C-alpha cells in the first residue's frame, strides 16, 4: 500500500483553476472577491455528498442516516458520510453562498437556482461499464459521467427559466469538483489487484475527470476548484 500512498500523494496536487469569466458583470474585477458568487455547483463522491446517497434508491437508508453521523456539527445525520462538515461546507461558508441543494432533493429551476450538489457517495470517476470491462465492480451504479449529465439537465432548466439571467449565472457560479478516483482505486485493490495494476487506472481516471471538466466549463464556468486524491493505505 505504501507505493499506492506515494502515488496518490503525488496526485494530491490541488489545482485551483482560476478561469476568469470574461463577462463578469459585478462591481469589482478583483479575482479574490469571494463575495461575488451566488451559488456553488458541487461534484464528487462521499467527500462531497451532502444528501444524494440518502435519496438515491440503491443507497438510500445507509448507515450515515443514523447516529453518530452528524454528531459533531449538525447534531443529527446530515446526509454526509461524516460526523461533521465536509470541505464543501467550509467553502460555502467562506464564499457566503447558500448550501447547495442535493440534486435528488430538487426538481425545478427554482429549486436549483441557489446551487446544486451533484456528488454521490461511492461514485467512481470511471463508468461502471468501463470498470466492469476491466473485471472490477463499482460500489454504486454511478459515475462522474452521471453527475455531468445531471448538471447539463440543471443548466437546461435554468437556461429555460431565466434566459436573461444566463449571463449572471455564468459569471457568479463557483464549481467545486471534489476528490474523484478513490472509489475506482478501492474497487481495484479490494479485488486484490496489485498496486501496479491499480496504478494503471490512473490515466483513465484523469481522462474522465478531464472530460467532465470540459463539459462543466463549456456552458457556465466562472471559477473551478479541483480536488486531489487523499492519502490511502499505510
Ligand atoms: C448513469 O449513467 C449510465 C450510463 O449512461 C446510465 O445507464 C444510468 O441510468 C445513469 N444513472 C443515473 C442514476 O442517472
Ligand atoms: C427547455 O426548453 C426546450 C425548448 O422549449 C425544451 O425542448 C426542453 O425540454 C426544455 N428543457 C428542460 C430541461 O426543461
Ligand atoms: C482477496 O484476497 C483475500 C485474501 O486472500 C480473500 O479473502 C478475498 O476473498 C479476495 N477478494 C477477492 C475479491 O478476490
Ligand atoms: C440557453 O438558451 C439559449 C436560447 O434558447 C441558447 O441559444 C443557448 O445555447 C442556451 N445555453 C445553454 C448553456 O444551454
mmCIF file of C-alpha atoms and ligand atoms in Angstrom:
data_model
loop_
_atom_site.group_PDB
_atom_site.id
_atom_site.type_symbol
_atom_site.label_atom_id
_atom_site.label_comp_id
_atom_site.label_asym_id
_atom_site.label_seq_id
_atom_site.Cartn_x
_atom_site.Cartn_y
_atom_site.Cartn_z
ATOM 1 C CA UNK A 1 0.000 0.000 0.000
ATOM 2 C CA UNK A 2 2.918 2.351 0.610
ATOM 3 C CA UNK A 3 3.526 2.639 -3.102
ATOM 4 C CA UNK A 4 -0.118 3.478 -3.631
ATOM 5 C CA UNK A 5 0.087 6.098 -0.918
ATOM 6 C CA UNK A 6 3.090 7.675 -2.591
ATOM 7 C CA UNK A 7 1.440 7.562 -5.959
ATOM 8 C CA UNK A 8 -1.707 9.148 -4.634
ATOM 9 C CA UNK A 9 0.137 11.773 -2.661
ATOM 10 C CA UNK A 10 1.852 12.649 -5.897
ATOM 11 C CA UNK A 11 -1.594 13.133 -7.328
ATOM 12 C CA UNK A 12 -2.666 15.203 -4.383
ATOM 13 C CA UNK A 13 -1.890 18.336 -6.197
ATOM 14 C CA UNK A 14 -4.774 20.612 -5.625
ATOM 15 C CA UNK A 15 -5.356 22.675 -8.664
ATOM 16 C CA UNK A 16 -7.032 25.975 -8.376
ATOM 17 C CA UNK A 17 -8.093 26.880 -11.834
ATOM 18 C CA UNK A 18 -8.939 30.484 -11.859
ATOM 19 C CA UNK A 19 -10.606 30.804 -15.215
ATOM 20 C CA UNK A 20 -11.852 34.265 -15.075
ATOM 21 C CA UNK A 21 -15.270 34.820 -16.520
ATOM 22 C CA UNK A 22 -14.859 37.118 -19.447
ATOM 23 C CA UNK A 23 -18.288 38.641 -18.999
ATOM 24 C CA UNK A 24 -18.212 39.127 -15.252
ATOM 25 C CA UNK A 25 -20.593 41.994 -14.671
ATOM 26 C CA UNK A 26 -20.036 42.522 -10.927
ATOM 27 C CA UNK A 27 -18.919 45.592 -9.090
ATOM 28 C CA UNK A 28 -15.307 44.567 -8.770
ATOM 29 C CA UNK A 29 -12.796 42.926 -11.018
ATOM 30 C CA UNK A 30 -10.922 41.627 -8.022
ATOM 31 C CA UNK A 31 -10.088 37.995 -8.502
ATOM 32 C CA UNK A 32 -10.246 37.373 -4.792
ATOM 33 C CA UNK A 33 -13.580 38.994 -4.213
ATOM 34 C CA UNK A 34 -15.188 35.792 -2.960
ATOM 35 C CA UNK A 35 -18.455 37.511 -2.144
ATOM 36 C CA UNK A 36 -19.222 37.752 -5.829
ATOM 37 C CA UNK A 37 -20.535 34.185 -6.076
ATOM 38 C CA UNK A 38 -24.242 33.477 -5.897
ATOM 39 C CA UNK A 39 -24.143 29.709 -5.968
ATOM 40 C CA UNK A 40 -21.917 26.677 -5.926
ATOM 41 C CA UNK A 41 -22.122 23.524 -8.023
ATOM 42 C CA UNK A 42 -20.554 20.503 -6.319
ATOM 43 C CA UNK A 43 -19.314 17.231 -7.833
ATOM 44 C CA UNK A 44 -17.650 14.196 -6.312
ATOM 45 C CA UNK A 45 -18.109 11.223 -4.003
ATOM 46 C CA UNK A 46 -18.614 10.776 -0.248
ATOM 47 C CA UNK A 47 -16.075 13.540 0.412
ATOM 48 C CA UNK A 48 -18.574 15.964 -1.112
ATOM 49 C CA UNK A 49 -22.040 14.337 -0.989
ATOM 50 C CA UNK A 50 -24.420 16.278 1.266
ATOM 51 C CA UNK A 51 -27.524 14.161 0.793
ATOM 52 C CA UNK A 52 -27.840 12.458 -2.592
ATOM 53 C CA UNK A 53 -26.877 8.940 -1.476
ATOM 54 C CA UNK A 54 -29.614 9.014 1.152
ATOM 55 C CA UNK A 55 -32.193 9.598 -1.600
ATOM 56 C CA UNK A 56 -30.638 7.519 -4.410
ATOM 57 C CA UNK A 57 -32.618 4.229 -4.323
ATOM 58 C CA UNK A 58 -29.633 1.830 -4.413
ATOM 59 C CA UNK A 59 -28.058 3.517 -1.360
ATOM 60 C CA UNK A 60 -30.974 5.156 0.498
ATOM 61 C CA UNK A 61 -31.154 4.402 4.211
ATOM 62 C CA UNK A 62 -27.416 3.657 4.525
ATOM 63 C CA UNK A 63 -25.518 3.779 7.803
ATOM 64 C CA UNK A 64 -24.921 7.522 7.548
ATOM 65 C CA UNK A 65 -28.654 8.108 8.091
ATOM 66 C CA UNK A 66 -28.179 7.010 11.702
ATOM 67 C CA UNK A 67 -26.274 8.434 14.677
ATOM 68 C CA UNK A 68 -23.459 9.066 15.379
ATOM 69 C CA UNK A 69 -23.257 10.588 11.883
ATOM 70 C CA UNK A 70 -23.585 14.342 12.149
ATOM 71 C CA UNK A 71 -22.995 14.422 15.895
ATOM 72 C CA UNK A 72 -20.080 16.859 15.952
ATOM 73 C CA UNK A 73 -21.662 19.607 13.915
ATOM 74 C CA UNK A 74 -25.254 19.219 12.812
ATOM 75 C CA UNK A 75 -26.429 17.310 15.840
ATOM 76 C CA UNK A 76 -28.153 14.771 13.628
ATOM 77 C CA UNK A 77 -27.334 12.730 10.495
ATOM 78 C CA UNK A 78 -26.982 15.313 7.727
ATOM 79 C CA UNK A 79 -26.637 13.313 4.521
ATOM 80 C CA UNK A 80 -22.856 13.459 4.860
ATOM 81 C CA UNK A 81 -20.601 10.455 5.402
ATOM 82 C CA UNK A 82 -19.104 12.405 8.282
ATOM 83 C CA UNK A 83 -19.682 13.335 11.900
ATOM 84 C CA UNK A 84 -19.238 16.958 10.961
ATOM 85 C CA UNK A 85 -18.765 19.143 7.926
ATOM 86 C CA UNK A 86 -17.103 18.446 4.602
ATOM 87 C CA UNK A 87 -14.713 20.638 2.653
ATOM 88 C CA UNK A 88 -17.594 21.957 0.556
ATOM 89 C CA UNK A 89 -19.375 23.138 3.727
ATOM 90 C CA UNK A 90 -16.410 25.296 4.689
ATOM 91 C CA UNK A 91 -16.183 26.642 1.168
ATOM 92 C CA UNK A 92 -19.888 27.524 1.211
ATOM 93 C CA UNK A 93 -19.302 29.431 4.428
ATOM 94 C CA UNK A 94 -16.248 31.226 3.045
ATOM 95 C CA UNK A 95 -17.936 32.144 -0.242
ATOM 96 C CA UNK A 96 -21.088 33.212 1.600
ATOM 97 C CA UNK A 97 -23.289 31.248 -0.793
ATOM 98 C CA UNK A 98 -26.313 29.133 0.120
ATOM 99 C CA UNK A 99 -25.820 25.484 0.963
ATOM 100 C CA UNK A 100 -26.327 23.765 -2.423
ATOM 101 C CA UNK A 101 -29.350 21.504 -2.714
ATOM 102 C CA UNK A 102 -28.563 17.827 -3.270
ATOM 103 C CA UNK A 103 -29.625 17.260 -6.864
ATOM 104 C CA UNK A 104 -32.006 14.429 -5.968
ATOM 105 C CA UNK A 105 -33.851 16.680 -3.500
ATOM 106 C CA UNK A 106 -34.956 19.100 -6.241
ATOM 107 C CA UNK A 107 -36.945 19.220 -9.454
ATOM 108 C CA UNK A 108 -37.462 22.721 -10.744
ATOM 109 C CA UNK A 109 -35.279 25.637 -11.768
ATOM 110 C CA UNK A 110 -36.404 27.454 -8.637
ATOM 111 C CA UNK A 111 -35.078 24.557 -6.542
ATOM 112 C CA UNK A 112 -31.699 24.664 -8.266
ATOM 113 C CA UNK A 113 -31.020 28.336 -8.805
ATOM 114 C CA UNK A 114 -29.236 28.748 -5.465
ATOM 115 C CA UNK A 115 -26.753 25.965 -6.167
ATOM 116 C CA UNK A 116 -26.713 22.212 -6.574
ATOM 117 C CA UNK A 117 -24.604 19.401 -5.212
ATOM 118 C CA UNK A 118 -24.316 16.522 -7.680
ATOM 119 C CA UNK A 119 -21.870 14.458 -5.595
ATOM 120 C CA UNK A 120 -22.903 10.953 -4.601
ATOM 121 C CA UNK A 121 -21.207 8.702 -2.058
ATOM 122 C CA UNK A 122 -19.494 5.741 -3.652
ATOM 123 C CA UNK A 123 -19.402 7.340 -7.100
ATOM 124 C CA UNK A 124 -16.493 6.364 -9.281
ATOM 125 C CA UNK A 125 -14.771 8.504 -11.878
ATOM 126 C CA UNK A 126 -14.974 5.734 -14.451
ATOM 127 C CA UNK A 127 -18.327 4.498 -15.652
ATOM 128 C CA UNK A 128 -19.441 1.193 -14.122
ATOM 129 C CA UNK A 129 -19.327 -0.420 -17.580
ATOM 130 C CA UNK A 130 -15.703 0.629 -18.032
ATOM 131 C CA UNK A 131 -14.806 -0.834 -14.654
ATOM 132 C CA UNK A 132 -16.716 -3.992 -15.475
ATOM 133 C CA UNK A 133 -14.780 -4.374 -18.699
ATOM 134 C CA UNK A 134 -11.643 -4.429 -16.534
ATOM 135 C CA UNK A 135 -13.218 -7.051 -14.294
ATOM 136 C CA UNK A 136 -13.963 -4.550 -11.495
ATOM 137 C CA UNK A 137 -17.214 -3.880 -9.676
ATOM 138 C CA UNK A 138 -18.181 -0.376 -8.616
ATOM 139 C CA UNK A 139 -19.875 0.226 -5.255
ATOM 140 C CA UNK A 140 -22.794 2.141 -6.716
ATOM 141 C CA UNK A 141 -24.007 2.262 -10.320
ATOM 142 C CA UNK A 142 -22.987 5.882 -10.643
ATOM 143 C CA UNK A 143 -20.025 7.818 -12.000
ATOM 144 C CA UNK A 144 -18.755 11.314 -12.684
ATOM 145 C CA UNK A 145 -20.334 10.991 -16.123
ATOM 146 C CA UNK A 146 -23.751 10.695 -14.459
ATOM 147 C CA UNK A 147 -23.022 13.819 -12.440
ATOM 148 C CA UNK A 148 -22.218 15.808 -15.548
ATOM 149 C CA UNK A 149 -25.498 14.581 -17.101
ATOM 150 C CA UNK A 150 -27.393 15.849 -14.056
ATOM 151 C CA UNK A 151 -25.529 19.129 -14.340
ATOM 152 C CA UNK A 152 -26.449 19.511 -18.012
ATOM 153 C CA UNK A 153 -30.089 18.963 -17.094
ATOM 154 C CA UNK A 154 -29.906 21.712 -14.478
ATOM 155 C CA UNK A 155 -28.218 24.094 -16.906
ATOM 156 C CA UNK A 156 -31.022 23.481 -19.371
ATOM 157 C CA UNK A 157 -33.636 24.075 -16.703
ATOM 158 C CA UNK A 158 -32.014 27.295 -15.520
ATOM 159 C CA UNK A 159 -31.471 28.491 -19.042
ATOM 160 C CA UNK A 160 -35.066 27.796 -19.982
ATOM 161 C CA UNK A 161 -36.463 29.550 -16.999
ATOM 162 C CA UNK A 162 -34.252 32.576 -16.778
ATOM 163 C CA UNK A 163 -32.739 33.347 -20.162
ATOM 164 C CA UNK A 164 -31.977 36.980 -19.320
ATOM 165 C CA UNK A 165 -30.269 35.792 -16.161
ATOM 166 C CA UNK A 166 -27.981 33.481 -18.100
ATOM 167 C CA UNK A 167 -25.056 35.852 -18.219
ATOM 168 C CA UNK A 168 -25.358 36.437 -14.497
ATOM 169 C CA UNK A 169 -25.446 32.715 -13.780
ATOM 170 C CA UNK A 170 -22.358 32.277 -15.912
ATOM 171 C CA UNK A 171 -20.393 34.828 -14.006
ATOM 172 C CA UNK A 172 -21.498 34.031 -10.499
ATOM 173 C CA UNK A 173 -21.226 30.259 -10.119
ATOM 174 C CA UNK A 174 -18.370 28.531 -8.337
ATOM 175 C CA UNK A 175 -17.561 24.961 -9.353
ATOM 176 C CA UNK A 176 -16.272 22.545 -6.746
ATOM 177 C CA UNK A 177 -15.025 19.228 -8.120
ATOM 178 C CA UNK A 178 -14.151 17.217 -5.051
ATOM 179 C CA UNK A 179 -11.827 14.245 -4.929
ATOM 180 C CA UNK A 180 -12.696 11.640 -7.558
ATOM 181 C CA UNK A 181 -10.991 8.340 -8.296
ATOM 182 C CA UNK A 182 -10.548 6.857 -4.848
ATOM 183 C CA UNK A 183 -13.529 4.537 -5.304
ATOM 184 C CA UNK A 184 -12.051 3.335 -8.589
ATOM 185 C CA UNK A 185 -8.753 2.550 -6.849
ATOM 186 C CA UNK A 186 -10.553 0.856 -3.961
ATOM 187 C CA UNK A 187 -12.559 -1.248 -6.396
ATOM 188 C CA UNK A 188 -9.260 -2.436 -7.828
ATOM 189 C CA UNK A 189 -7.474 -3.014 -4.511
ATOM 190 C CA UNK A 190 -10.480 -4.769 -2.979
ATOM 191 C CA UNK A 191 -10.436 -7.107 -5.973
ATOM 192 C CA UNK A 192 -6.914 -7.998 -4.889
ATOM 193 C CA UNK A 193 -5.290 -6.270 -7.838
ATOM 194 C CA UNK A 194 -1.692 -5.299 -7.296
ATOM 195 C CA UNK A 195 -0.547 -1.746 -6.781
ATOM 196 C CA UNK A 196 0.867 -1.693 -10.305
ATOM 197 C CA UNK A 197 -2.412 -2.938 -11.742
ATOM 198 C CA UNK A 198 -4.224 -0.279 -9.737
ATOM 199 C CA UNK A 199 -1.829 2.404 -10.938
ATOM 200 C CA UNK A 200 -2.789 1.550 -14.496
ATOM 201 C CA UNK A 201 -6.238 3.041 -13.768
ATOM 202 C CA UNK A 202 -4.790 6.485 -13.113
ATOM 203 C CA UNK A 203 -4.615 7.713 -16.726
ATOM 204 C CA UNK A 204 -8.198 6.555 -17.279
ATOM 205 C CA UNK A 205 -9.412 8.336 -14.165
ATOM 206 C CA UNK A 206 -7.573 11.508 -15.113
ATOM 207 C CA UNK A 207 -9.054 11.290 -18.612
ATOM 208 C CA UNK A 208 -12.597 11.065 -17.258
ATOM 209 C CA UNK A 209 -12.039 13.997 -14.891
ATOM 210 C CA UNK A 210 -10.559 15.995 -17.737
ATOM 211 C CA UNK A 211 -13.571 15.395 -19.999
ATOM 212 C CA UNK A 212 -16.015 16.122 -17.180
ATOM 213 C CA UNK A 213 -14.348 19.476 -16.614
ATOM 214 C CA UNK A 214 -14.647 20.218 -20.301
ATOM 215 C CA UNK A 215 -18.391 19.575 -20.075
ATOM 216 C CA UNK A 216 -18.741 21.688 -16.943
ATOM 217 C CA UNK A 217 -16.755 24.576 -18.239
ATOM 218 C CA UNK A 218 -18.496 24.747 -21.597
ATOM 219 C CA UNK A 219 -21.721 26.485 -20.601
ATOM 220 C CA UNK A 220 -21.124 28.156 -17.282
ATOM 221 C CA UNK A 221 -17.649 28.327 -15.894
ATOM 222 C CA UNK A 222 -16.645 31.152 -13.732
ATOM 223 C CA UNK A 223 -14.253 29.574 -11.257
ATOM 224 C CA UNK A 224 -13.377 25.984 -10.525
ATOM 225 C CA UNK A 225 -11.684 24.075 -7.719
ATOM 226 C CA UNK A 226 -10.355 20.600 -8.453
ATOM 227 C CA UNK A 227 -9.532 18.361 -5.509
ATOM 228 C CA UNK A 228 -6.816 15.707 -5.387
ATOM 229 C CA UNK A 229 -6.921 12.179 -4.015
ATOM 230 C CA UNK A 230 -6.308 11.844 -0.315
ATOM 231 C CA UNK A 231 -3.665 9.544 1.123
ATOM 232 C CA UNK A 232 -4.698 5.873 1.090
ATOM 233 C CA UNK A 233 -3.319 2.850 2.840
ATOM 234 C CA UNK A 234 -0.497 2.735 5.368
HETATM 235 C C1 LIG B 1 -25.717 6.673 -15.143
HETATM 236 O O1 LIG B 1 -25.217 6.564 -16.457
HETATM 237 C C2 LIG B 1 -25.492 5.312 -17.074
HETATM 238 C C3 LIG B 1 -24.758 5.304 -18.408
HETATM 239 O O2 LIG B 1 -25.064 6.434 -19.145
HETATM 240 C C4 LIG B 1 -26.988 5.167 -17.214
HETATM 241 O O3 LIG B 1 -27.293 3.914 -17.794
HETATM 242 C C5 LIG B 1 -27.627 5.246 -15.826
HETATM 243 O O4 LIG B 1 -29.028 5.214 -15.937
HETATM 244 C C6 LIG B 1 -27.225 6.544 -15.141
HETATM 245 N N1 LIG B 1 -27.729 6.545 -13.768
HETATM 246 C C7 LIG B 1 -28.455 7.549 -13.269
HETATM 247 C C8 LIG B 1 -28.916 7.378 -11.872
HETATM 248 O O5 LIG B 1 -28.727 8.556 -13.897
HETATM 249 C C1 LIG B 2 -36.029 23.612 -22.424
HETATM 250 O O1 LIG B 2 -36.782 24.161 -23.470
HETATM 251 C C2 LIG B 2 -36.725 23.416 -24.688
HETATM 252 C C3 LIG B 2 -37.417 24.193 -25.774
HETATM 253 O O2 LIG B 2 -38.528 24.862 -25.266
HETATM 254 C C4 LIG B 2 -37.359 22.048 -24.422
HETATM 255 O O3 LIG B 2 -37.328 21.262 -25.584
HETATM 256 C C5 LIG B 2 -36.584 21.350 -23.323
HETATM 257 O O4 LIG B 2 -37.188 20.118 -22.987
HETATM 258 C C6 LIG B 2 -36.505 22.202 -22.073
HETATM 259 N N1 LIG B 2 -35.600 21.587 -21.135
HETATM 260 C C7 LIG B 2 -35.915 21.381 -19.873
HETATM 261 C C8 LIG B 2 -34.864 20.718 -19.051
HETATM 262 O O5 LIG B 2 -36.975 21.737 -19.387
HETATM 263 C C1 LIG B 3 -8.855 -11.148 -1.837
HETATM 264 O O1 LIG B 3 -7.974 -11.945 -1.082
HETATM 265 C C2 LIG B 3 -8.475 -12.282 0.216
HETATM 266 C C3 LIG B 3 -7.359 -12.988 0.981
HETATM 267 O O2 LIG B 3 -6.736 -13.953 0.189
HETATM 268 C C4 LIG B 3 -9.717 -13.144 0.059
HETATM 269 O O3 LIG B 3 -10.263 -13.444 1.320
HETATM 270 C C5 LIG B 3 -10.753 -12.353 -0.746
HETATM 271 O O4 LIG B 3 -11.896 -13.143 -0.990
HETATM 272 C C6 LIG B 3 -10.163 -11.888 -2.063
HETATM 273 N N1 LIG B 3 -11.129 -10.996 -2.690
HETATM 274 C C7 LIG B 3 -11.463 -11.081 -3.975
HETATM 275 C C8 LIG B 3 -12.476 -10.110 -4.475
HETATM 276 O O5 LIG B 3 -10.972 -11.904 -4.721
HETATM 277 C C1 LIG B 4 -29.604 28.892 -23.493
HETATM 278 O O1 LIG B 4 -30.714 29.176 -24.330
HETATM 279 C C2 LIG B 4 -30.369 29.904 -25.496
HETATM 280 C C3 LIG B 4 -31.659 30.278 -26.186
HETATM 281 O O2 LIG B 4 -32.584 29.229 -26.157
HETATM 282 C C4 LIG B 4 -29.470 29.028 -26.338
HETATM 283 O O3 LIG B 4 -29.106 29.709 -27.513
HETATM 284 C C5 LIG B 4 -28.214 28.705 -25.544
HETATM 285 O O4 LIG B 4 -27.399 27.817 -26.281
HETATM 286 C C6 LIG B 4 -28.585 28.062 -24.228
HETATM 287 N N1 LIG B 4 -27.380 27.944 -23.411
HETATM 288 C C7 LIG B 4 -27.112 26.845 -22.739
HETATM 289 C C8 LIG B 4 -25.873 26.892 -21.924
HETATM 290 O O5 LIG B 4 -27.818 25.851 -22.745
#
